[in-house]
PDB file of C-alpha atoms in Angstrom:
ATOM      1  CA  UNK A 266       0.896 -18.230   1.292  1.00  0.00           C
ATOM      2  CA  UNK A 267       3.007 -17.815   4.181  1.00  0.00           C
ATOM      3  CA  UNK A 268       1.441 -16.014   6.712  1.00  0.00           C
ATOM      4  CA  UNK A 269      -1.601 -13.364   7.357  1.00  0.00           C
ATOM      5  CA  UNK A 270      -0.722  -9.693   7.873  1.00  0.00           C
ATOM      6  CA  UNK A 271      -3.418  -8.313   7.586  1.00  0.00           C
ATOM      7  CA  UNK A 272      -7.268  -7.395   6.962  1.00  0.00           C
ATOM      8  CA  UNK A 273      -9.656  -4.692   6.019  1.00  0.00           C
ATOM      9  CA  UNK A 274     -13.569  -4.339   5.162  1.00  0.00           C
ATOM     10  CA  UNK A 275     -12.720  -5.739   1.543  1.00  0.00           C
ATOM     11  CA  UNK A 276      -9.801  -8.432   1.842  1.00  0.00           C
ATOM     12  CA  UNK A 277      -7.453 -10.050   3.516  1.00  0.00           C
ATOM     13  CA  UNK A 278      -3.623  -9.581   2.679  1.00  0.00           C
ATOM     14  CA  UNK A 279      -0.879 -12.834   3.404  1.00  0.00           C
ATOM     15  CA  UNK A 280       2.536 -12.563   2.903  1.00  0.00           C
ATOM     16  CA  UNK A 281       3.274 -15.001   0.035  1.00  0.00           C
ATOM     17  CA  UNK A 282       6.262 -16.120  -2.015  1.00  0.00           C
ATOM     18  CA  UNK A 283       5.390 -15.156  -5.805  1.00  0.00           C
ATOM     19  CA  UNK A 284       7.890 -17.739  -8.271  1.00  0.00           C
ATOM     20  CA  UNK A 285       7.422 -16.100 -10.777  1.00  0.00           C
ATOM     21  CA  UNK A 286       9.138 -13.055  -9.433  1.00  0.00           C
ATOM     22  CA  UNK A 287      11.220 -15.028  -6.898  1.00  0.00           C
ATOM     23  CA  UNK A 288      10.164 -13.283  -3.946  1.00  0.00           C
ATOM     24  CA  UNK A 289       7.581 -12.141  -1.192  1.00  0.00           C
ATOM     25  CA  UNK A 290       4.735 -10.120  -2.225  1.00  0.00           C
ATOM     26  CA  UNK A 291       2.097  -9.374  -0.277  1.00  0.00           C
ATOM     27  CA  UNK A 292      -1.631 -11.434  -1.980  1.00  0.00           C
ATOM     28  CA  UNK A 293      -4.790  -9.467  -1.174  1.00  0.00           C
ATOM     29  CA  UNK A 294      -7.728 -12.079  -1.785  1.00  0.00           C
ATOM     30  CA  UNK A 295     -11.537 -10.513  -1.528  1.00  0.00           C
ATOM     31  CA  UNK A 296     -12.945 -11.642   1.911  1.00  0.00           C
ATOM     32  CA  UNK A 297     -15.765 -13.816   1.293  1.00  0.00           C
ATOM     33  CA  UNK A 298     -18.531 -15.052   3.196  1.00  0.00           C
ATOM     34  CA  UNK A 299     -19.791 -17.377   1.693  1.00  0.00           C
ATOM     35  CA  UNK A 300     -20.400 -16.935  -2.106  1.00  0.00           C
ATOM     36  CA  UNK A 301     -19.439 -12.664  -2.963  1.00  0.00           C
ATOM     37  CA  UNK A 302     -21.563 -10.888  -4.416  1.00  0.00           C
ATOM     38  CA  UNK A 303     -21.551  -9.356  -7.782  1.00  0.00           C
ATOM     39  CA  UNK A 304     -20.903  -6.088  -6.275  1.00  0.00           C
ATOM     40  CA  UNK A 305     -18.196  -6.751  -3.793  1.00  0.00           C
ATOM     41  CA  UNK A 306     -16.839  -8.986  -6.890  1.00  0.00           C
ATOM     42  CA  UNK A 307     -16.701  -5.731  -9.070  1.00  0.00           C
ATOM     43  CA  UNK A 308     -14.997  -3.209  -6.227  1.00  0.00           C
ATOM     44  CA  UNK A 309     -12.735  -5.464  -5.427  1.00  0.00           C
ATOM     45  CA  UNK A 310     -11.260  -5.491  -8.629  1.00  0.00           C
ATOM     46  CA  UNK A 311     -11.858  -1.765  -9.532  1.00  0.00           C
ATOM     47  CA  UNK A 312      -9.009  -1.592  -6.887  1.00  0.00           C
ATOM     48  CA  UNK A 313      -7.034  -3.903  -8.568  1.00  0.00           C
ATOM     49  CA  UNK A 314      -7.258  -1.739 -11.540  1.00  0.00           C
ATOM     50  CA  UNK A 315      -6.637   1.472  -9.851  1.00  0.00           C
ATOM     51  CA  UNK A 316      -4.033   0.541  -7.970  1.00  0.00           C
ATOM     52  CA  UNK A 317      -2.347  -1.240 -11.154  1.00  0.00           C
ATOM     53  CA  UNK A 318      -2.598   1.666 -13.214  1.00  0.00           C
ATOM     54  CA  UNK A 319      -0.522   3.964 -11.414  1.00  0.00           C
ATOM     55  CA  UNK A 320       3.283   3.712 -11.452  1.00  0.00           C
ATOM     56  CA  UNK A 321       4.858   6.528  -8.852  1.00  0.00           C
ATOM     57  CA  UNK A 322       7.189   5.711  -5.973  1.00  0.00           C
ATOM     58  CA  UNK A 323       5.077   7.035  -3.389  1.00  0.00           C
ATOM     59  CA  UNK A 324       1.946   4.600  -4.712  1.00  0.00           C
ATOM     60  CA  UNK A 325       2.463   0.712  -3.674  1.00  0.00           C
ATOM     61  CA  UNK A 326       3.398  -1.327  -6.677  1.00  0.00           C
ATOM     62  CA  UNK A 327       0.976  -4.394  -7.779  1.00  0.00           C
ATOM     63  CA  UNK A 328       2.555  -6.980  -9.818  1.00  0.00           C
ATOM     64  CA  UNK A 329      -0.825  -9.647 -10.942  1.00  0.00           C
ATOM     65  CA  UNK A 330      -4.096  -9.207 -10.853  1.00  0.00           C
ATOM     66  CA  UNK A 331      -6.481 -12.509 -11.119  1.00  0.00           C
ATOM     67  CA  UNK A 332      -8.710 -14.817  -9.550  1.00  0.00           C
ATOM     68  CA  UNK A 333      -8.229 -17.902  -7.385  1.00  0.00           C
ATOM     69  CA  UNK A 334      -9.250 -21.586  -8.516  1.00  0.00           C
ATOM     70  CA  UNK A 335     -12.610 -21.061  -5.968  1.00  0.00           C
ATOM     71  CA  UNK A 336     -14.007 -17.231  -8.077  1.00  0.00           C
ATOM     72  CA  UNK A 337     -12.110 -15.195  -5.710  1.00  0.00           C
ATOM     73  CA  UNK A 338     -10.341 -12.200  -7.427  1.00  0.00           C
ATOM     74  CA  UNK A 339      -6.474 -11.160  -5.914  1.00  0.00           C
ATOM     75  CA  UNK A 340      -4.102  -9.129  -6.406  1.00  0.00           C
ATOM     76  CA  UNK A 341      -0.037  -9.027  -5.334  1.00  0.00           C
ATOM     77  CA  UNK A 342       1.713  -5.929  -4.616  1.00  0.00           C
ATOM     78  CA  UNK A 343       5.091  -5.339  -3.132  1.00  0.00           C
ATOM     79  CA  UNK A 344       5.694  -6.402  -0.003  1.00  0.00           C
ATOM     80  CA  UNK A 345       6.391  -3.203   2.630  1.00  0.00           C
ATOM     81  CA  UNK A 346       8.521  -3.460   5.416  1.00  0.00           C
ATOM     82  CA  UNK A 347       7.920  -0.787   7.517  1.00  0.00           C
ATOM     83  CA  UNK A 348       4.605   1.222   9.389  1.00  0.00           C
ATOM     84  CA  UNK A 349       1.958   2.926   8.925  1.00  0.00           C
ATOM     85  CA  UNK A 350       1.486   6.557   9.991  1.00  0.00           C
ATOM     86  CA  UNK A 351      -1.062   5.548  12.617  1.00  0.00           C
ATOM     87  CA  UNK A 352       1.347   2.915  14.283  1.00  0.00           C
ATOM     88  CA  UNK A 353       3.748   5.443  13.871  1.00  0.00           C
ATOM     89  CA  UNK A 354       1.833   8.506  15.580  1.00  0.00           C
ATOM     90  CA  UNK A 355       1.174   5.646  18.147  1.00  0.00           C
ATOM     91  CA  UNK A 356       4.547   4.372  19.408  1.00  0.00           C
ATOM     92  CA  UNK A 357       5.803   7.936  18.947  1.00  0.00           C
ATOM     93  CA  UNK A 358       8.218   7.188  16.140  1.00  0.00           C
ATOM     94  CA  UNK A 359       7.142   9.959  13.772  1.00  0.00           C
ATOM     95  CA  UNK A 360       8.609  13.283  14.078  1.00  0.00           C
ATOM     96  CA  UNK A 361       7.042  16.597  12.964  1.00  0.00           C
ATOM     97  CA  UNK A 362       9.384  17.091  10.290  1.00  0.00           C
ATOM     98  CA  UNK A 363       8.966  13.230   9.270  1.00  0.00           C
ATOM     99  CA  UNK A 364       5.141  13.780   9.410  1.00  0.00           C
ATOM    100  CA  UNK A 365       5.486  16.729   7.063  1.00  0.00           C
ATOM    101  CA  UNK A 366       7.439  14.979   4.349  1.00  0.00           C
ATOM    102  CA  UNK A 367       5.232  12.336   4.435  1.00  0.00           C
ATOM    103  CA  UNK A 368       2.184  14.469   3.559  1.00  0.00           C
ATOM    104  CA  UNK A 369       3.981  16.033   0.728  1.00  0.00           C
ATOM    105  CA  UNK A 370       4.654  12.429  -0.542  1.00  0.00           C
ATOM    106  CA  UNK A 371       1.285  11.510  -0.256  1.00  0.00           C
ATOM    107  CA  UNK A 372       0.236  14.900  -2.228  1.00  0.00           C
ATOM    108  CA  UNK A 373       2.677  13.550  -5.099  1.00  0.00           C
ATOM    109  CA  UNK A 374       1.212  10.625  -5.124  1.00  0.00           C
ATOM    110  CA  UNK A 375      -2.544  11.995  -4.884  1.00  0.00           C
ATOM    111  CA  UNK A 376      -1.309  14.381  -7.650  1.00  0.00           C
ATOM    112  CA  UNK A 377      -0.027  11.244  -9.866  1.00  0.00           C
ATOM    113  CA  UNK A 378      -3.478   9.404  -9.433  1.00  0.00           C
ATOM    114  CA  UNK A 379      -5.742  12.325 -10.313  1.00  0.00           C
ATOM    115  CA  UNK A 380      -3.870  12.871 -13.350  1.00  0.00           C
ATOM    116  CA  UNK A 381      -4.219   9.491 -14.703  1.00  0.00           C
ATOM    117  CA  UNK A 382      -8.554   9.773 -13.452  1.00  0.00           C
ATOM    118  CA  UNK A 383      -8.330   8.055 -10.235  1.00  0.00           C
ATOM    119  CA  UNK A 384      -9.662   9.564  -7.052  1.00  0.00           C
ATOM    120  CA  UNK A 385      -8.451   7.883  -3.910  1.00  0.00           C
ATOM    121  CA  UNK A 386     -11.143   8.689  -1.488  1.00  0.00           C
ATOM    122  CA  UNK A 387      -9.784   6.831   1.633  1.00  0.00           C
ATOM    123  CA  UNK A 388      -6.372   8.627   2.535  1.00  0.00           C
ATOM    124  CA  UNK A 389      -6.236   8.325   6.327  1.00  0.00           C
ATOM    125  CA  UNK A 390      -3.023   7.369   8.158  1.00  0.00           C
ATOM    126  CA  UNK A 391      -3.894   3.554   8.202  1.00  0.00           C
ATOM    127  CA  UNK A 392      -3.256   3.779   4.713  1.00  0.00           C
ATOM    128  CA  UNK A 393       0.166   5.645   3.741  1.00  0.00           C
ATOM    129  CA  UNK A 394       2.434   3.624   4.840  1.00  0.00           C
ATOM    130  CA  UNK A 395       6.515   4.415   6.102  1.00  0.00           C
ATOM    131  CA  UNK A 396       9.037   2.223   4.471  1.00  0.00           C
ATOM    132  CA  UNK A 397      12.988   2.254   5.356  1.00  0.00           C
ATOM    133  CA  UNK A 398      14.844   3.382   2.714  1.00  0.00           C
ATOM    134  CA  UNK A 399      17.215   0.524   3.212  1.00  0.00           C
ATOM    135  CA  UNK A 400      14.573  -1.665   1.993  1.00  0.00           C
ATOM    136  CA  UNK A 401      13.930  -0.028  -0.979  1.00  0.00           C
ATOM    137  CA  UNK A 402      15.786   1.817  -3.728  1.00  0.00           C
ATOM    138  CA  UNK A 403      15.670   5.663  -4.715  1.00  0.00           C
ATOM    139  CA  UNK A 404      13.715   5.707  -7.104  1.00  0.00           C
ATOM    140  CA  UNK A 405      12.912   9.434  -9.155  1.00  0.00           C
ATOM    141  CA  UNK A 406      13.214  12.976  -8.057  1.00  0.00           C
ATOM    142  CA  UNK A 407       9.756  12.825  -6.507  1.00  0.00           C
ATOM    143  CA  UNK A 408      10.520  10.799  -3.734  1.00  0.00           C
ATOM    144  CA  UNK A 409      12.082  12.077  -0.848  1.00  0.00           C
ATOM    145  CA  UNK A 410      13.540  10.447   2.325  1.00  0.00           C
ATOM    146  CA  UNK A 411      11.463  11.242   5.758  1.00  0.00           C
ATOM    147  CA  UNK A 412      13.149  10.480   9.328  1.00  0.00           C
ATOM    148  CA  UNK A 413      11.246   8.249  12.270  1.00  0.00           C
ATOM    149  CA  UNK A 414      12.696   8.018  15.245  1.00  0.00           C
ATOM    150  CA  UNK A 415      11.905   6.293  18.000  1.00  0.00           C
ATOM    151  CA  UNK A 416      10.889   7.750  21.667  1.00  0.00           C
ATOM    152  CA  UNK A 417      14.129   7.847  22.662  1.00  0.00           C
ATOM    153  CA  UNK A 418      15.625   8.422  19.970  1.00  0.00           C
ATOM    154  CA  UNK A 419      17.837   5.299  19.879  1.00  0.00           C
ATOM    155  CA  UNK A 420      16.486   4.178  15.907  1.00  0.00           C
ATOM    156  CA  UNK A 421      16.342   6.493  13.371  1.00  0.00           C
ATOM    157  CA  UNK A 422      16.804   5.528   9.611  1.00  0.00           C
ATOM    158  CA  UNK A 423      15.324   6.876   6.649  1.00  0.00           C
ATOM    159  CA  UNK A 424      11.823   5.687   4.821  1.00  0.00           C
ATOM    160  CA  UNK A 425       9.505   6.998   2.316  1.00  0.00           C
ATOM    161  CA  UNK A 426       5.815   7.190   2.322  1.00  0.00           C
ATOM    162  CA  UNK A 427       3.308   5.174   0.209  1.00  0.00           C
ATOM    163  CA  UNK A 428      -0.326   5.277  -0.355  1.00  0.00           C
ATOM    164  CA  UNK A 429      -1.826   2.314  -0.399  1.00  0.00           C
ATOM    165  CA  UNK A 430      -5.602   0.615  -0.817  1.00  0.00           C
ATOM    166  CA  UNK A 431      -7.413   2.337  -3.471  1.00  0.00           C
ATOM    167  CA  UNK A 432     -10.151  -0.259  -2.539  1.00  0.00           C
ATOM    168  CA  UNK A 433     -13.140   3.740  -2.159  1.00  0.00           C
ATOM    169  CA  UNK A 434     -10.793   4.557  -5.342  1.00  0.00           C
ATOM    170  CA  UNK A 435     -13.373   6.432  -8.087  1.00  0.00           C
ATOM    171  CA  UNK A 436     -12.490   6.068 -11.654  1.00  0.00           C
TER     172      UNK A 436
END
């Protein structure tokens, strides 16, 4: 583990080095309190499974799922450099156009997961996420390049939308 990035109602998500791939990933552990319950135990990893069952560019990638020496269940999952929509709509980086390609994304994505039985649930702009595109190869006809700029328009560079945390995800 090399440093937190981040945490939601379910887990908490560290930027690790994964050997066995030789490279970061982001590690999503199940937040505990305590000793989790047999419930949180079983969502937790009903995300896992979701998320690890769908392979489509616009859908973040896991790479393990398991559980820790102590009970707790993980996953890893590529590691995004990048944004999400909602820090994106904040700091005014996210053009119309931009904002529009990124739904469509997400659609292809939503479209992917319902045909393999999964039902997101949770698709809000804290979880699709914008990723440069010089971070991450093309990758099939149904991903497209969307442009964020900044304010004054100094930065702009291509990334791609990706839906992320299937942890409301219906089966």
């Amino acid at each position: 583990i090399l440093e937190k990035i981040g945490a939601g109602g379910m887990g908490v998500v560290y930027r690790a080095r994964d050997r066995s791939l030789g490279r970061e990933v982001a590690l999503k552990v199940l937040r505990v309190a305590g000793t989790p319950d047999a419930d949180a135990i079983g969502r937790f990893q009903r995300e896992a499974r979701a998320a690890a069952a769908l392979d489509h560019p616009n859908i973040v990638r896991v790479h393990d799922v398991g559980t820790l020496a102590n009970g707790s269940p993980f996953y890893t999952m590529e590691l995004i450099h990048g944004e999400d929509v909602a820090s994106a709509v904040e700091h005014g980086s996210l053009s119309t156009r931009a904002a529009v390609e990124a739904i469509r994304q997400v659609a292809l994505a939503l479209l992917h997961a319902h045909q393999k039985g999964i039902f997101h649930r949770d698709v809000k702009p804290q979880n699709v996420f914008l990723r440069r595109s010089a971070a991450s190869p093309a990758t099939g006809t149904d991903t497209a390049t969307v442009v964020a700029s900044s304010r004054d328009g100094a930065r702009e560079g291509d990334v791609h939308a990706l839906l992320l945390d299937f942890g409301l995800a219906k089966l």
